[in-house]
Amino acid sequence: MAHTQFQQVAKLVRLIDNEENDIYLHIDKKVNNARVIFRDIIEPAVNKSHIYFVPQNNVHWGAYSQIKTEIDLLKVAIPNKYQYYHLLSGADLPLKSQEYIHNFFSDNQGKEFVQLGTKEYINRTQQRYRYYWIFQEKLGTGRQNILYKILNRLRYGTVLLQTLFKVDRRKKNEDVFKCYYSGANWFSITHDFANYVVSKERQIQRVFNKTLCCDEVFMQTVLMNSKFKDNIYHKALDGSSLSIMRKIDWERGGPYVWTEKDFNELIDSNCMFARKFDERVDPKIIELLYERILLKGNNCEK
């Protein structure tokens, strides 16, 4: 899922370009000339994989459109029956060679890499799906104008009323999900589970439409209310980055943007991928990882 920094996205695509991979790219509908960007910048970076331009959604932060886009990506990909489906953002990069990554997931075939947050975090996120969060598709644009301020106050006013009247959406959805979990929205899942998620699209929309930031809730909740919960790679409720094999630092940022000084920390990590990178903040770290993985391979010296 990408919406900006397409030269950087091209580097990501180049690093995961491999005969055993196919790449499905969603570019936000708000991006002008997205198909031209795909044709002129992204496609030329690919020599070995098949790469597909996925029909666009207008994605807004924290809104159901994020969940819909993740499901749409899976729907387009699952007919080809891959071993694993890895959700990446345009701000991600691999930390290992493709050979290393393929071997890791082959060694752990059948495991679901979905992060479970701490009990405290899970409890803290209950309000996201307990109440109706209206106008999120409009407020998720982040445009701080007069209309935004009006709608935002109306939204929080309705949430306050729901709190007073003890509204709880979970009660009418108990036939769908008995329990709810949350964690990072990035994942690596098997074909069987991906197919199962897509089969639950109508229920997911019913439960999570007009919620807040439930892209960090729906996958965990679907998993833990299914037989696939027995296959989760990291069962502890601790929010570990190793549960999804993605190095993400929430202590220093939201998340922290990696820089050149973090190079050794990144390559010493056991994770397969990392986020977040931004060529506007520090292009050097992107170049260092690009050179290490693509030109020297995974066994080069620091």
C-alpha positions as a Python dict, from the first residue, in 0.01 Angstrom:
ca = {
    (1, 'M'): (0, 0, 0),
    (2, 'A'): (166, 323, -116),
    (3, 'H'): (64, 686, -145),
    (4, 'T'): (386, 890, -178),
    (5, 'Q'): (767, 881, -233),
    (6, 'F'): (747, 661, -542),
    (7, 'Q'): (1120, 663, -618),
    (8, 'Q'): (1159, 507, -275),
    (9, 'V'): (878, 261, -350),
    (10, 'A'): (1068, 163, -665),
    (11, 'K'): (1370, 73, -448),
    (12, 'L'): (1147, -139, -224),
    (13, 'V'): (1005, -317, -528),
    (14, 'R'): (1355, -373, -665),
    (15, 'L'): (1466, -533, -338),
    (16, 'I'): (1178, -781, -334),
    (17, 'D'): (1197, -854, -708),
    (18, 'N'): (1243, -1231, -729),
    (19, 'E'): (1127, -1523, -946),
    (20, 'E'): (937, -1666, -648),
    (21, 'N'): (750, -1342, -572),
    (22, 'D'): (463, -1159, -730),
    (23, 'I'): (394, -799, -628),
    (24, 'Y'): (52, -638, -598),
    (25, 'L'): (68, -262, -560),
    (26, 'H'): (-213, -37, -444),
    (27, 'I'): (-158, 335, -500),
    (28, 'D'): (-401, 565, -322),
    (29, 'K'): (-669, 702, -553),
    (30, 'K'): (-587, 1055, -438),
    (31, 'V'): (-251, 1031, -616),
    (32, 'N'): (-254, 1209, -951),
    (33, 'N'): (-142, 1006, -1253),
    (34, 'A'): (-103, 687, -1050),
    (35, 'R'): (-100, 461, -1355),
    (36, 'V'): (168, 676, -1516),
    (37, 'I'): (375, 656, -1197),
    (38, 'F'): (329, 279, -1196),
    (39, 'R'): (432, 250, -1564),
    (40, 'D'): (724, 493, -1561),
    (41, 'I'): (872, 454, -1211),
    (42, 'I'): (761, 127, -1050),
    (43, 'E'): (740, -125, -1334),
    (44, 'P'): (1093, -57, -1467),
    (45, 'A'): (1232, -163, -1127),
    (46, 'V'): (1098, -516, -1174),
    (47, 'N'): (1279, -778, -1383),
    (48, 'K'): (1190, -1113, -1224),
    (49, 'S'): (855, -1080, -1046),
    (50, 'H'): (515, -1025, -1196),
    (51, 'I'): (382, -691, -1073),
    (52, 'Y'): (17, -593, -1076),
    (53, 'F'): (-155, -257, -1042),
    (54, 'V'): (-447, -316, -805),
    (55, 'P'): (-770, -116, -863),
    (56, 'Q'): (-752, 196, -648),
    (57, 'N'): (-942, 294, -335),
    (58, 'N'): (-959, 639, -181),
    (59, 'V'): (-785, 554, 146),
    (60, 'H'): (-823, 769, 456),
    (61, 'W'): (-627, 732, 778),
    (62, 'G'): (-811, 543, 1051),
    (63, 'A'): (-1115, 470, 833),
    (64, 'Y'): (-1268, 149, 701),
    (65, 'S'): (-1115, 222, 359),
    (66, 'Q'): (-781, 100, 500),
    (67, 'I'): (-934, -236, 591),
    (68, 'K'): (-1111, -258, 255),
    (69, 'T'): (-785, -200, 71),
    (70, 'E'): (-607, -476, 260),
    (71, 'I'): (-891, -717, 181),
    (72, 'D'): (-899, -605, -183),
    (73, 'L'): (-527, -678, -215),
    (74, 'L'): (-584, -1028, -77),
    (75, 'K'): (-883, -1083, -306),
    (76, 'V'): (-676, -1002, -613),
    (77, 'A'): (-383, -1220, -503),
    (78, 'I'): (-537, -1537, -355),
    (79, 'P'): (-647, -1695, -687),
    (80, 'N'): (-274, -1756, -751),
    (81, 'K'): (-240, -1954, -425),
    (82, 'Y'): (85, -1828, -275),
    (83, 'Q'): (254, -1976, 30),
    (84, 'Y'): (255, -1637, 205),
    (85, 'Y'): (98, -1295, 164),
    (86, 'H'): (305, -1011, 310),
    (87, 'L'): (144, -672, 362),
    (88, 'L'): (401, -395, 321),
    (89, 'S'): (373, -18, 310),
    (90, 'G'): (557, 202, 65),
    (91, 'A'): (774, 313, 358),
    (92, 'D'): (906, -40, 428),
    (93, 'L'): (1226, -210, 322),
    (94, 'P'): (1353, -567, 361),
    (95, 'L'): (1646, -620, 594),
    (96, 'K'): (1751, -956, 451),
    (97, 'S'): (1806, -1106, 108),
    (98, 'Q'): (1514, -1275, -64),
    (99, 'E'): (1684, -1613, -26),
    (100, 'Y'): (1708, -1559, 350),
    (101, 'I'): (1344, -1445, 373),
    (102, 'H'): (1216, -1738, 164),
    (103, 'N'): (1410, -1986, 377),
    (104, 'F'): (1275, -1836, 697),
    (105, 'F'): (912, -1861, 590),
    (106, 'S'): (966, -2210, 444),
    (107, 'D'): (1108, -2319, 779),
    (108, 'N'): (799, -2176, 948),
    (109, 'Q'): (546, -2283, 687),
    (110, 'G'): (192, -2281, 824),
    (111, 'K'): (257, -2018, 1091),
    (112, 'E'): (56, -1694, 1092),
    (113, 'F'): (259, -1380, 1152),
    (114, 'V'): (3, -1146, 1309),
    (115, 'Q'): (97, -925, 1603),
    (116, 'L'): (-97, -938, 1930),
    (117, 'G'): (-63, -625, 2143),
    (118, 'T'): (-36, -624, 2520),
    (119, 'K'): (-349, -668, 2734),
    (120, 'E'): (-320, -300, 2825),
    (121, 'Y'): (-310, -200, 2458),
    (122, 'I'): (-600, -429, 2369),
    (123, 'N'): (-809, -277, 2649),
    (124, 'R'): (-712, 74, 2542),
    (125, 'T'): (-828, 15, 2185),
    (126, 'Q'): (-1176, -107, 2280),
    (127, 'Q'): (-1330, 235, 2223),
    (128, 'R'): (-1228, 215, 1856),
    (129, 'Y'): (-1487, -56, 1781),
    (130, 'R'): (-1725, -21, 2075),
    (131, 'Y'): (-1872, 307, 1942),
    (132, 'Y'): (-1975, 442, 1603),
    (133, 'W'): (-1712, 683, 1472),
    (134, 'I'): (-1893, 886, 1210),
    (135, 'F'): (-1724, 1105, 946),
    (136, 'Q'): (-1394, 915, 972),
    (137, 'E'): (-1365, 884, 593),
    (138, 'K'): (-1376, 1265, 576),
    (139, 'L'): (-1169, 1332, 887),
    (140, 'G'): (-905, 1080, 780),
    (141, 'T'): (-791, 1322, 511),
    (142, 'G'): (-620, 1525, 784),
    (143, 'R'): (-714, 1857, 624),
    (144, 'Q'): (-743, 2099, 915),
    (145, 'N'): (-1007, 2336, 775),
    (146, 'I'): (-1330, 2470, 922),
    (147, 'L'): (-1533, 2172, 796),
    (148, 'Y'): (-1283, 1935, 956),
    (149, 'K'): (-1316, 2109, 1293),
    (150, 'I'): (-1696, 2103, 1278),
    (151, 'L'): (-1714, 1736, 1183),
    (152, 'N'): (-1453, 1644, 1443),
    (153, 'R'): (-1653, 1809, 1721),
    (154, 'L'): (-1970, 1639, 1600),
    (155, 'R'): (-1792, 1305, 1595),
    (156, 'Y'): (-1661, 1336, 1948),
    (157, 'G'): (-2000, 1466, 2059),
    (158, 'T'): (-2171, 1152, 1930),
    (159, 'V'): (-1907, 933, 2096),
    (160, 'L'): (-1971, 1114, 2427),
    (161, 'L'): (-2344, 1051, 2390),
    (162, 'Q'): (-2278, 684, 2316),
    (163, 'T'): (-2065, 666, 2629),
    (164, 'L'): (-2345, 816, 2838),
    (165, 'F'): (-2602, 578, 2694),
    (166, 'K'): (-2364, 281, 2733),
    (167, 'V'): (-2365, 194, 2364),
    (168, 'D'): (-2162, -117, 2285),
    (169, 'R'): (-2155, -240, 1924),
    (170, 'R'): (-2000, -567, 2032),
    (171, 'K'): (-2329, -692, 2178),
    (172, 'K'): (-2506, -705, 1843),
    (173, 'N'): (-2202, -865, 1680),
    (174, 'E'): (-2149, -1148, 1927),
    (175, 'D'): (-2256, -1394, 1658),
    (176, 'V'): (-1954, -1282, 1454),
    (177, 'F'): (-1674, -1229, 1709),
    (178, 'K'): (-1665, -1342, 2072),
    (179, 'C'): (-1343, -1158, 2154),
    (180, 'Y'): (-1134, -874, 2012),
    (181, 'Y'): (-758, -831, 1983),
    (182, 'S'): (-535, -560, 1840),
    (183, 'G'): (-179, -499, 1724),
    (184, 'A'): (15, -379, 1421),
    (185, 'N'): (-171, -393, 1089),
    (186, 'W'): (125, -540, 893),
    (187, 'F'): (121, -916, 854),
    (188, 'S'): (252, -1227, 679),
    (189, 'I'): (-21, -1489, 648),
    (190, 'T'): (-72, -1824, 478),
    (191, 'H'): (-296, -1891, 179),
    (192, 'D'): (-554, -2078, 385),
    (193, 'F'): (-590, -1796, 634),
    (194, 'A'): (-588, -1527, 363),
    (195, 'N'): (-869, -1714, 190),
    (196, 'Y'): (-1057, -1734, 520),
    (197, 'V'): (-1020, -1358, 579),
    (198, 'V'): (-1163, -1281, 235),
    (199, 'S'): (-1454, -1520, 300),
    (200, 'K'): (-1540, -1311, 609),
    (201, 'E'): (-1548, -978, 424),
    (202, 'R'): (-1919, -911, 484),
    (203, 'Q'): (-1889, -981, 857),
    (204, 'I'): (-1575, -769, 880),
    (205, 'Q'): (-1751, -476, 714),
    (206, 'R'): (-2052, -516, 942),
    (207, 'V'): (-1838, -508, 1256),
    (208, 'F'): (-1570, -256, 1159),
    (209, 'N'): (-1741, -5, 930),
    (210, 'K'): (-1753, 338, 1100),
    (211, 'T'): (-1485, 246, 1351),
    (212, 'L'): (-1156, 419, 1431),
    (213, 'C'): (-815, 276, 1331),
    (214, 'C'): (-944, -79, 1322),
    (215, 'D'): (-693, -179, 1058),
    (216, 'E'): (-500, -257, 1379),
    (217, 'V'): (-785, -472, 1512),
    (218, 'F'): (-965, -665, 1238),
    (219, 'M'): (-693, -912, 1135),
    (220, 'Q'): (-610, -1002, 1496),
    (221, 'T'): (-978, -1042, 1577),
    (222, 'V'): (-1054, -1261, 1274),
    (223, 'L'): (-751, -1478, 1355),
    (224, 'M'): (-825, -1524, 1725),
    (225, 'N'): (-1189, -1616, 1656),
    (226, 'S'): (-1089, -1891, 1415),
    (227, 'K'): (-915, -2227, 1413),
    (228, 'F'): (-608, -2050, 1271),
    (229, 'K'): (-528, -1906, 1615),
    (230, 'D'): (-349, -2234, 1691),
    (231, 'N'): (-101, -2153, 1413),
    (232, 'I'): (7, -1808, 1531),
    (233, 'Y'): (385, -1775, 1528),
    (234, 'H'): (418, -1566, 1846),
    (235, 'K'): (132, -1626, 2089),
    (236, 'A'): (238, -1391, 2370),
    (237, 'L'): (36, -1072, 2423),
    (238, 'D'): (342, -849, 2421),
    (239, 'G'): (339, -652, 2095),
    (240, 'S'): (673, -800, 1990),
    (241, 'S'): (808, -694, 1649),
    (242, 'L'): (927, -1052, 1605),
    (243, 'S'): (565, -1166, 1591),
    (244, 'I'): (545, -1012, 1242),
    (245, 'M'): (918, -1007, 1168),
    (246, 'R'): (909, -631, 1114),
    (247, 'K'): (1138, -395, 1302),
    (248, 'I'): (927, -96, 1405),
    (249, 'D'): (1023, 152, 1678),
    (250, 'W'): (729, 320, 1854),
    (251, 'E'): (943, 440, 2145),
    (252, 'R'): (1119, 717, 1948),
    (253, 'G'): (846, 810, 1702),
    (254, 'G'): (507, 735, 1556),
    (255, 'P'): (676, 525, 1425),
    (256, 'Y'): (1040, 631, 1431),
    (257, 'V'): (1203, 703, 1094),
    (258, 'W'): (1527, 506, 1059),
    (259, 'T'): (1845, 697, 975),
    (260, 'E'): (2203, 619, 877),
    (261, 'K'): (2316, 589, 1238),
    (262, 'D'): (2072, 298, 1283),
    (263, 'F'): (2232, 87, 1009),
    (264, 'N'): (2402, -167, 1236),
    (265, 'E'): (2093, -198, 1456),
    (266, 'L'): (1884, -276, 1150),
    (267, 'I'): (2112, -534, 990),
    (268, 'D'): (2174, -706, 1325),
    (269, 'S'): (1800, -749, 1373),
    (270, 'N'): (1633, -1088, 1335),
    (271, 'C'): (1342, -921, 1155),
    (272, 'M'): (1283, -968, 782),
    (273, 'F'): (1150, -616, 715),
    (274, 'A'): (1157, -274, 878),
    (275, 'R'): (957, 46, 874),
    (276, 'K'): (962, 340, 858),
    (277, 'F'): (1195, 492, 598),
    (278, 'D'): (1165, 834, 437),
    (279, 'E'): (1404, 957, 170),
    (280, 'R'): (1316, 1315, 262),
    (281, 'V'): (1447, 1257, 615),
    (282, 'D'): (1749, 1039, 539),
    (283, 'P'): (1810, 891, 192),
    (284, 'K'): (2147, 751, 302),
    (285, 'I'): (2003, 467, 511),
    (286, 'I'): (1792, 358, 213),
    (287, 'E'): (2098, 355, -11),
    (288, 'L'): (2302, 161, 246),
    (289, 'L'): (2039, -112, 276),
    (290, 'Y'): (1982, -113, -99),
    (291, 'E'): (2353, -165, -164),
    (292, 'R'): (2393, -427, 107),
    (293, 'I'): (2100, -645, 4),
    (294, 'L'): (2098, -602, -371),
    (295, 'L'): (2463, -564, -462),
    (296, 'K'): (2655, -744, -188),
    (297, 'G'): (2403, -994, -60),
    (298, 'N'): (2313, -1069, 299),
    (299, 'N'): (2656, -1183, 417),
    (300, 'C'): (2851, -865, 354),
    (301, 'E'): (3047, -701, 631),
    (302, 'K'): (2912, -403, 816),
}
